[in-house]
Tab-separated table of C-alpha atoms in Angstrom:
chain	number	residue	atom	x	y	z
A	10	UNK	CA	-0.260	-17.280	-10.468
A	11	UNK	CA	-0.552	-14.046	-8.941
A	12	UNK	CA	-2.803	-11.589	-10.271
A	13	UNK	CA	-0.054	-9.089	-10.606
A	14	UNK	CA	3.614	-9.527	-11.558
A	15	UNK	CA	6.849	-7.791	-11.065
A	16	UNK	CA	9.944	-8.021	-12.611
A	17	UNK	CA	12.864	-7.841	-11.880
A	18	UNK	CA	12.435	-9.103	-8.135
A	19	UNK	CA	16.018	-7.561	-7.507
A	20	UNK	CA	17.790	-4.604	-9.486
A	21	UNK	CA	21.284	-3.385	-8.714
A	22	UNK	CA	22.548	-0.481	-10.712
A	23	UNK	CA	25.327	2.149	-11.029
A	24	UNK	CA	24.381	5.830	-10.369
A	25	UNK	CA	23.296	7.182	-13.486
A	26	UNK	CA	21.890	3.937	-15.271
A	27	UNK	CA	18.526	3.930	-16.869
A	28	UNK	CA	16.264	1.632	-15.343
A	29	UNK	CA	13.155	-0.701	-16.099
A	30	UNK	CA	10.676	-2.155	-13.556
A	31	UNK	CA	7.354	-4.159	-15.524
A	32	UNK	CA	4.356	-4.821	-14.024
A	33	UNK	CA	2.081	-7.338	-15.568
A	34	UNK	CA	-1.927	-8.090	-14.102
A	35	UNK	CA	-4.150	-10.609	-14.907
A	36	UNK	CA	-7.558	-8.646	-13.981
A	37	UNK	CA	-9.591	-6.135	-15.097
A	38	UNK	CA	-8.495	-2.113	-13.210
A	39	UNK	CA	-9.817	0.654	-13.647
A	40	UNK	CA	-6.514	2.261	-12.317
A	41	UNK	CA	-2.639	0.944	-11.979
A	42	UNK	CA	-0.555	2.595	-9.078
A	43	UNK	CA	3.486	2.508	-8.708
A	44	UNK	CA	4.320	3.106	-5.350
A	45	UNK	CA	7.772	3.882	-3.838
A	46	UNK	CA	8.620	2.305	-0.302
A	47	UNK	CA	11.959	2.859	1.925
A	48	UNK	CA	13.202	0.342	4.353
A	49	UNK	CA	11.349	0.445	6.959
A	50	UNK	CA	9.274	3.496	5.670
A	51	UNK	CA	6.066	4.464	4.892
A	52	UNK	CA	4.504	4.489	1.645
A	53	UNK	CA	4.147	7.125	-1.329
A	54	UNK	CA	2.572	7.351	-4.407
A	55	UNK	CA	4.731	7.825	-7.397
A	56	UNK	CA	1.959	7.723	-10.137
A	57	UNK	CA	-1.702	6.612	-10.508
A	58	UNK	CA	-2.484	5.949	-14.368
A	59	UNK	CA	-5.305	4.553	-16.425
A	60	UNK	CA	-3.693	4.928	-19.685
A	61	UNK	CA	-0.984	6.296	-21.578
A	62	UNK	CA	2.339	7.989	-20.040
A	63	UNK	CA	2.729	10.366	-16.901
A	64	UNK	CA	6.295	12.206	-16.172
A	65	UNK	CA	7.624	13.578	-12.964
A	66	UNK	CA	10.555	14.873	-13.036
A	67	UNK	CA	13.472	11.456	-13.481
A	68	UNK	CA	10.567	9.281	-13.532
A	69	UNK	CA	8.158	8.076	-16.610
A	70	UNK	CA	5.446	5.443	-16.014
A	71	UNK	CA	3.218	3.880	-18.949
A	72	UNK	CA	0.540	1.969	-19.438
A	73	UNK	CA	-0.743	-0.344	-21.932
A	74	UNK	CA	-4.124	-1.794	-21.449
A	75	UNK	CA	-4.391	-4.197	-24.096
A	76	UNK	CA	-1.618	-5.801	-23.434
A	77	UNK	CA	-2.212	-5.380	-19.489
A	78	UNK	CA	1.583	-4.000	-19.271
A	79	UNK	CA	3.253	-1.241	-17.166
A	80	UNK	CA	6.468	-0.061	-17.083
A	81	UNK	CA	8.284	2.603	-14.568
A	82	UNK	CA	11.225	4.197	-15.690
A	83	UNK	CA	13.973	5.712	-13.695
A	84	UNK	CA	16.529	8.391	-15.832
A	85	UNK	CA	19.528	8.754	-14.725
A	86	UNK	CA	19.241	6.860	-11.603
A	87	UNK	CA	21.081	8.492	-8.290
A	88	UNK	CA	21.494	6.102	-4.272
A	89	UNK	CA	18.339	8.258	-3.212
A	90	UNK	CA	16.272	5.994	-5.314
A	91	UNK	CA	17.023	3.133	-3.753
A	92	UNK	CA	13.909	1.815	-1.963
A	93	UNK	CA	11.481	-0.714	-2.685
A	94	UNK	CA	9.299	-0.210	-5.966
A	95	UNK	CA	5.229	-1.275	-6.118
A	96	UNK	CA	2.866	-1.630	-8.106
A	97	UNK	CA	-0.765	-2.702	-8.033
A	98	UNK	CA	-4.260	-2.274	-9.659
A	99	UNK	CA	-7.048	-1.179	-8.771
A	100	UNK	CA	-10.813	-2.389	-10.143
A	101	UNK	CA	-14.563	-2.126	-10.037
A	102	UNK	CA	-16.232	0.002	-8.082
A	103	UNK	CA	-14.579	-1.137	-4.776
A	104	UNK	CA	-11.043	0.504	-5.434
A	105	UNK	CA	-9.349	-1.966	-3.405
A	106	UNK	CA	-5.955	-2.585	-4.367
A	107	UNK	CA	-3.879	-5.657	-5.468
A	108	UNK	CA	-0.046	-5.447	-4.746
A	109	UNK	CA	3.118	-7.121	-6.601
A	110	UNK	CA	5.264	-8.408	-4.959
A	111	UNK	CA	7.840	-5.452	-5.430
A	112	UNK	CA	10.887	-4.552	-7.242
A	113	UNK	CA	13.666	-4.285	-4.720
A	114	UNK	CA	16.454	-1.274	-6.350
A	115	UNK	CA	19.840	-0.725	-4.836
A	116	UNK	CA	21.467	1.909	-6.890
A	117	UNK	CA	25.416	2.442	-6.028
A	118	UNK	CA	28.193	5.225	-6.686
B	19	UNK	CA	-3.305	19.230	4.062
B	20	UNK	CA	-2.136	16.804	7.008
B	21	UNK	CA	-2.823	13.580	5.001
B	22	UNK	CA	-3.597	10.617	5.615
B	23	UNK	CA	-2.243	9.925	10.109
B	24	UNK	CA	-1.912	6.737	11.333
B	25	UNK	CA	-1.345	6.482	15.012
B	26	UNK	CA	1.465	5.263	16.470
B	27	UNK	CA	3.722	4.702	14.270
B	28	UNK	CA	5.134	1.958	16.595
B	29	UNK	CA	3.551	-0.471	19.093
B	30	UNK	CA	4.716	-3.446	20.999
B	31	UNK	CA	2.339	-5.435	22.709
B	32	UNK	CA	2.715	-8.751	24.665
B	33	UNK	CA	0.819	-11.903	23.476
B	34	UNK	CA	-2.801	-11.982	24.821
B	35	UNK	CA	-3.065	-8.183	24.846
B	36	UNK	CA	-5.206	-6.081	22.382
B	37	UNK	CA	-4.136	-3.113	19.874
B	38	UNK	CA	-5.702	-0.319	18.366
B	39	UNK	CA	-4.634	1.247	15.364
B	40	UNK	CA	-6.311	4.515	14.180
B	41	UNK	CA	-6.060	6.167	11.187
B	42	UNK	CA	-7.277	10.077	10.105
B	43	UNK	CA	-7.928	9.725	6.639
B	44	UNK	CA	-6.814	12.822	4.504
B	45	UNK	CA	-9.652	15.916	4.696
B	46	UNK	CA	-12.845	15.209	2.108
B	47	UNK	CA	-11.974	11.592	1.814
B	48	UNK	CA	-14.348	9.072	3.509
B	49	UNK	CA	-13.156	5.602	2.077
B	50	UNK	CA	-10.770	4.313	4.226
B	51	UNK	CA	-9.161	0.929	3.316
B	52	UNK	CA	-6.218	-0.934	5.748
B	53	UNK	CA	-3.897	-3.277	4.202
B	54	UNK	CA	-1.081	-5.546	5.945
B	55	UNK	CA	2.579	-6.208	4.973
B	56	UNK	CA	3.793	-9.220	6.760
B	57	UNK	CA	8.020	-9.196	6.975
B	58	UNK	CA	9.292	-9.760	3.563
B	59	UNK	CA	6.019	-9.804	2.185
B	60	UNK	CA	3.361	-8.104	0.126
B	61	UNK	CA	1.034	-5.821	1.054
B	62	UNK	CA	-2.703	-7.221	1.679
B	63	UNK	CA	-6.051	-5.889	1.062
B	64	UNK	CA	-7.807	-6.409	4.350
B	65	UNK	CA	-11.057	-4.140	4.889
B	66	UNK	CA	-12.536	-1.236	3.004
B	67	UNK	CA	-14.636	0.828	5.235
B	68	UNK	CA	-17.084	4.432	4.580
B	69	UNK	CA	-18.646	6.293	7.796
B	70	UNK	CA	-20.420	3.774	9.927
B	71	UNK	CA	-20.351	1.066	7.404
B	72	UNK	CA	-18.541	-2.123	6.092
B	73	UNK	CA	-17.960	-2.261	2.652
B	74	UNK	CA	-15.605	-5.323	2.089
B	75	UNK	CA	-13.770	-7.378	4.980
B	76	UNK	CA	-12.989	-10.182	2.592
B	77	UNK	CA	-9.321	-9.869	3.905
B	78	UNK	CA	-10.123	-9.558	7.292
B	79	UNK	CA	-8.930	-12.675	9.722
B	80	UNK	CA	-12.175	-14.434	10.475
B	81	UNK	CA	-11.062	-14.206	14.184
B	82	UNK	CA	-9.757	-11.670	16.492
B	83	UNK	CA	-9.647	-8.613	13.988
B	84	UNK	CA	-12.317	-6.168	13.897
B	85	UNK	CA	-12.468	-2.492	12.059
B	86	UNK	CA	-14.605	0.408	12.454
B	87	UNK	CA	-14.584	3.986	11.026
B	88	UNK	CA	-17.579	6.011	13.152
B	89	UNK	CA	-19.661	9.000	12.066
B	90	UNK	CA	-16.667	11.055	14.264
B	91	UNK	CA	-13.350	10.466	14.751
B	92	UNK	CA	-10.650	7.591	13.121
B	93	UNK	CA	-11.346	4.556	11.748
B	94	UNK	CA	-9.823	2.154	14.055
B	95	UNK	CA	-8.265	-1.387	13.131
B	96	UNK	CA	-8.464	-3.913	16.384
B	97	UNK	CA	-6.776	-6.529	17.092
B	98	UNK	CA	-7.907	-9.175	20.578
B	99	UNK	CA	-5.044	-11.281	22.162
B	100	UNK	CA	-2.490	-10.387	20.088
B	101	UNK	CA	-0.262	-13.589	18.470
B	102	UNK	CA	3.344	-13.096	17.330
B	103	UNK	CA	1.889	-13.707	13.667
B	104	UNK	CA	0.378	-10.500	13.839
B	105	UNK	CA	3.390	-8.844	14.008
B	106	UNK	CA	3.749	-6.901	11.000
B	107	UNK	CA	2.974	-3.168	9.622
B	108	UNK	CA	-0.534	-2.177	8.922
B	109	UNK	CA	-0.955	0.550	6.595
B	110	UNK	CA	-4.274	2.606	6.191
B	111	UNK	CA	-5.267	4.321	2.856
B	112	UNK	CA	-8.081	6.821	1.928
B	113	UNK	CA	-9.663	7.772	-1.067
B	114	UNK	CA	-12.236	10.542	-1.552
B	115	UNK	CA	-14.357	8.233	-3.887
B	116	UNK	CA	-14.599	4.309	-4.786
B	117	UNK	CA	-14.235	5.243	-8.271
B	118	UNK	CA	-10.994	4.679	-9.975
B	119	UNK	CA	-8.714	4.933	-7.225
B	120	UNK	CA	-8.503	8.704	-7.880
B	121	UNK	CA	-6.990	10.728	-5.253
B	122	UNK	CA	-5.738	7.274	-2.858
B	123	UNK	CA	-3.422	8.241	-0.585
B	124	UNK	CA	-1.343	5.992	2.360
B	125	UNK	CA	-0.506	6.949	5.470
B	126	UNK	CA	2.731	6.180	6.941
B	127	UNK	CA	1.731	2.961	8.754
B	128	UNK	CA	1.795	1.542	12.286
B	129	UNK	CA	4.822	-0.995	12.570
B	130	UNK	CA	3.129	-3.772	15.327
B	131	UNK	CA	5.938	-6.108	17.362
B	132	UNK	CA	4.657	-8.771	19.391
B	133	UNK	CA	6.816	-9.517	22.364
């Protein structure tokens, strides 16, 4: 079993849909990251949380540690964020990362 | 603010030859960590250096790959007689402490082809 999960693998939606990516680790972090990735592109970071709920602009990303559960939301979703979606932890004192496997989003007209 | 440079952002090398991979990390940070996405795969932790020093190659290959990050200039990821498994993009990260991830930051990676 991995040490963190994705889910869904694949999401297809219609411009304007709500959407839903979960994350679910296995470890001990002291930080969770969701990163955004294009095809063939480099990689940003979208949010870095330890707790709670952070907002930027269409997007929301929470965090529950007790149940060792993250969510990233997407509000009315537009073909611009279509890319790959990431997320991994971060733990100890070493602040290497562990990545999922990614949530691949196709959002269409 | 340049962030965090990784140079180039494409190389093609020939089996048997070596690459270099540098990356700048951004300004005030001096953890530098490289990770490896395979095609259609994850990424993958594979060395966490500071200046001059080693902190964690657990993800290194045992053979062939070496990294450095000197007192001056880029770290440098290196890899000897290049195999078409290598092929893949290497991206470098940096972090201005090894607490809490706080301030991590990727570059935009260095896509490797082996011909």
């Amino acid at each position: 079993k991995n040490e963190v999960e994705q889910s869904p693998q694949n999401l297809t939606a219609q411009e304007g849909e709500f959407i839903t990516i979960n994350c679910s680790y296995s470890v001990g972090i002291s930080a969770l990251h969701w990163l955004q990735q294009h095809p063939g592109g480099g990689i940003v970071s979208l949010f870095m949380l330890s707790s709670g709920k952070k907002k930027h602009g269409r997007l929301i990303a929470t965090i529950n540690i007790q149940e060792k559960h993250s969510s990233l939301h997407i509000t009315a979703s537009h073909p611009r964020d279509s890319a790959v979606y990431i997320c991994a932890v971060g733990g100890g004192t070493a602040s290497k990362l562990t990545f999922g496997t990614g949530t691949r989003l196709q959002v269409t007209l | 603010n340049a962030g965090v440079m990784q140079n180039p952002r494409h190389l093609v090398r020939r089996r048997g030859q070596e690459a270099r991979l540098r990356c700048s990390p951004m300004k005030g940070h001096s953890h530098v960590y490289w990770y490896r996405q395979l095609p259609e795969e994850g990424l993958k932790f594979m060395v966490y250096l500071q200046k001059e020093n080693i902190i964690d190659e657990s993800g290194m290959p045992k053979e062939r790959f070496s990294a450095e990050f000197p007192k001056e200039g880029p770290s440098i990821l290196r890899i000897q007689q290049v195999v078409r498994g290598d092929s893949a993009a290497y991206f470098c990260a940096s972090s201005p402490t090894n607490r809490g991830s706080v301030g991590y930051t990727f570059g935009s990676g260095t896509r490797l082809t082996v011909v």
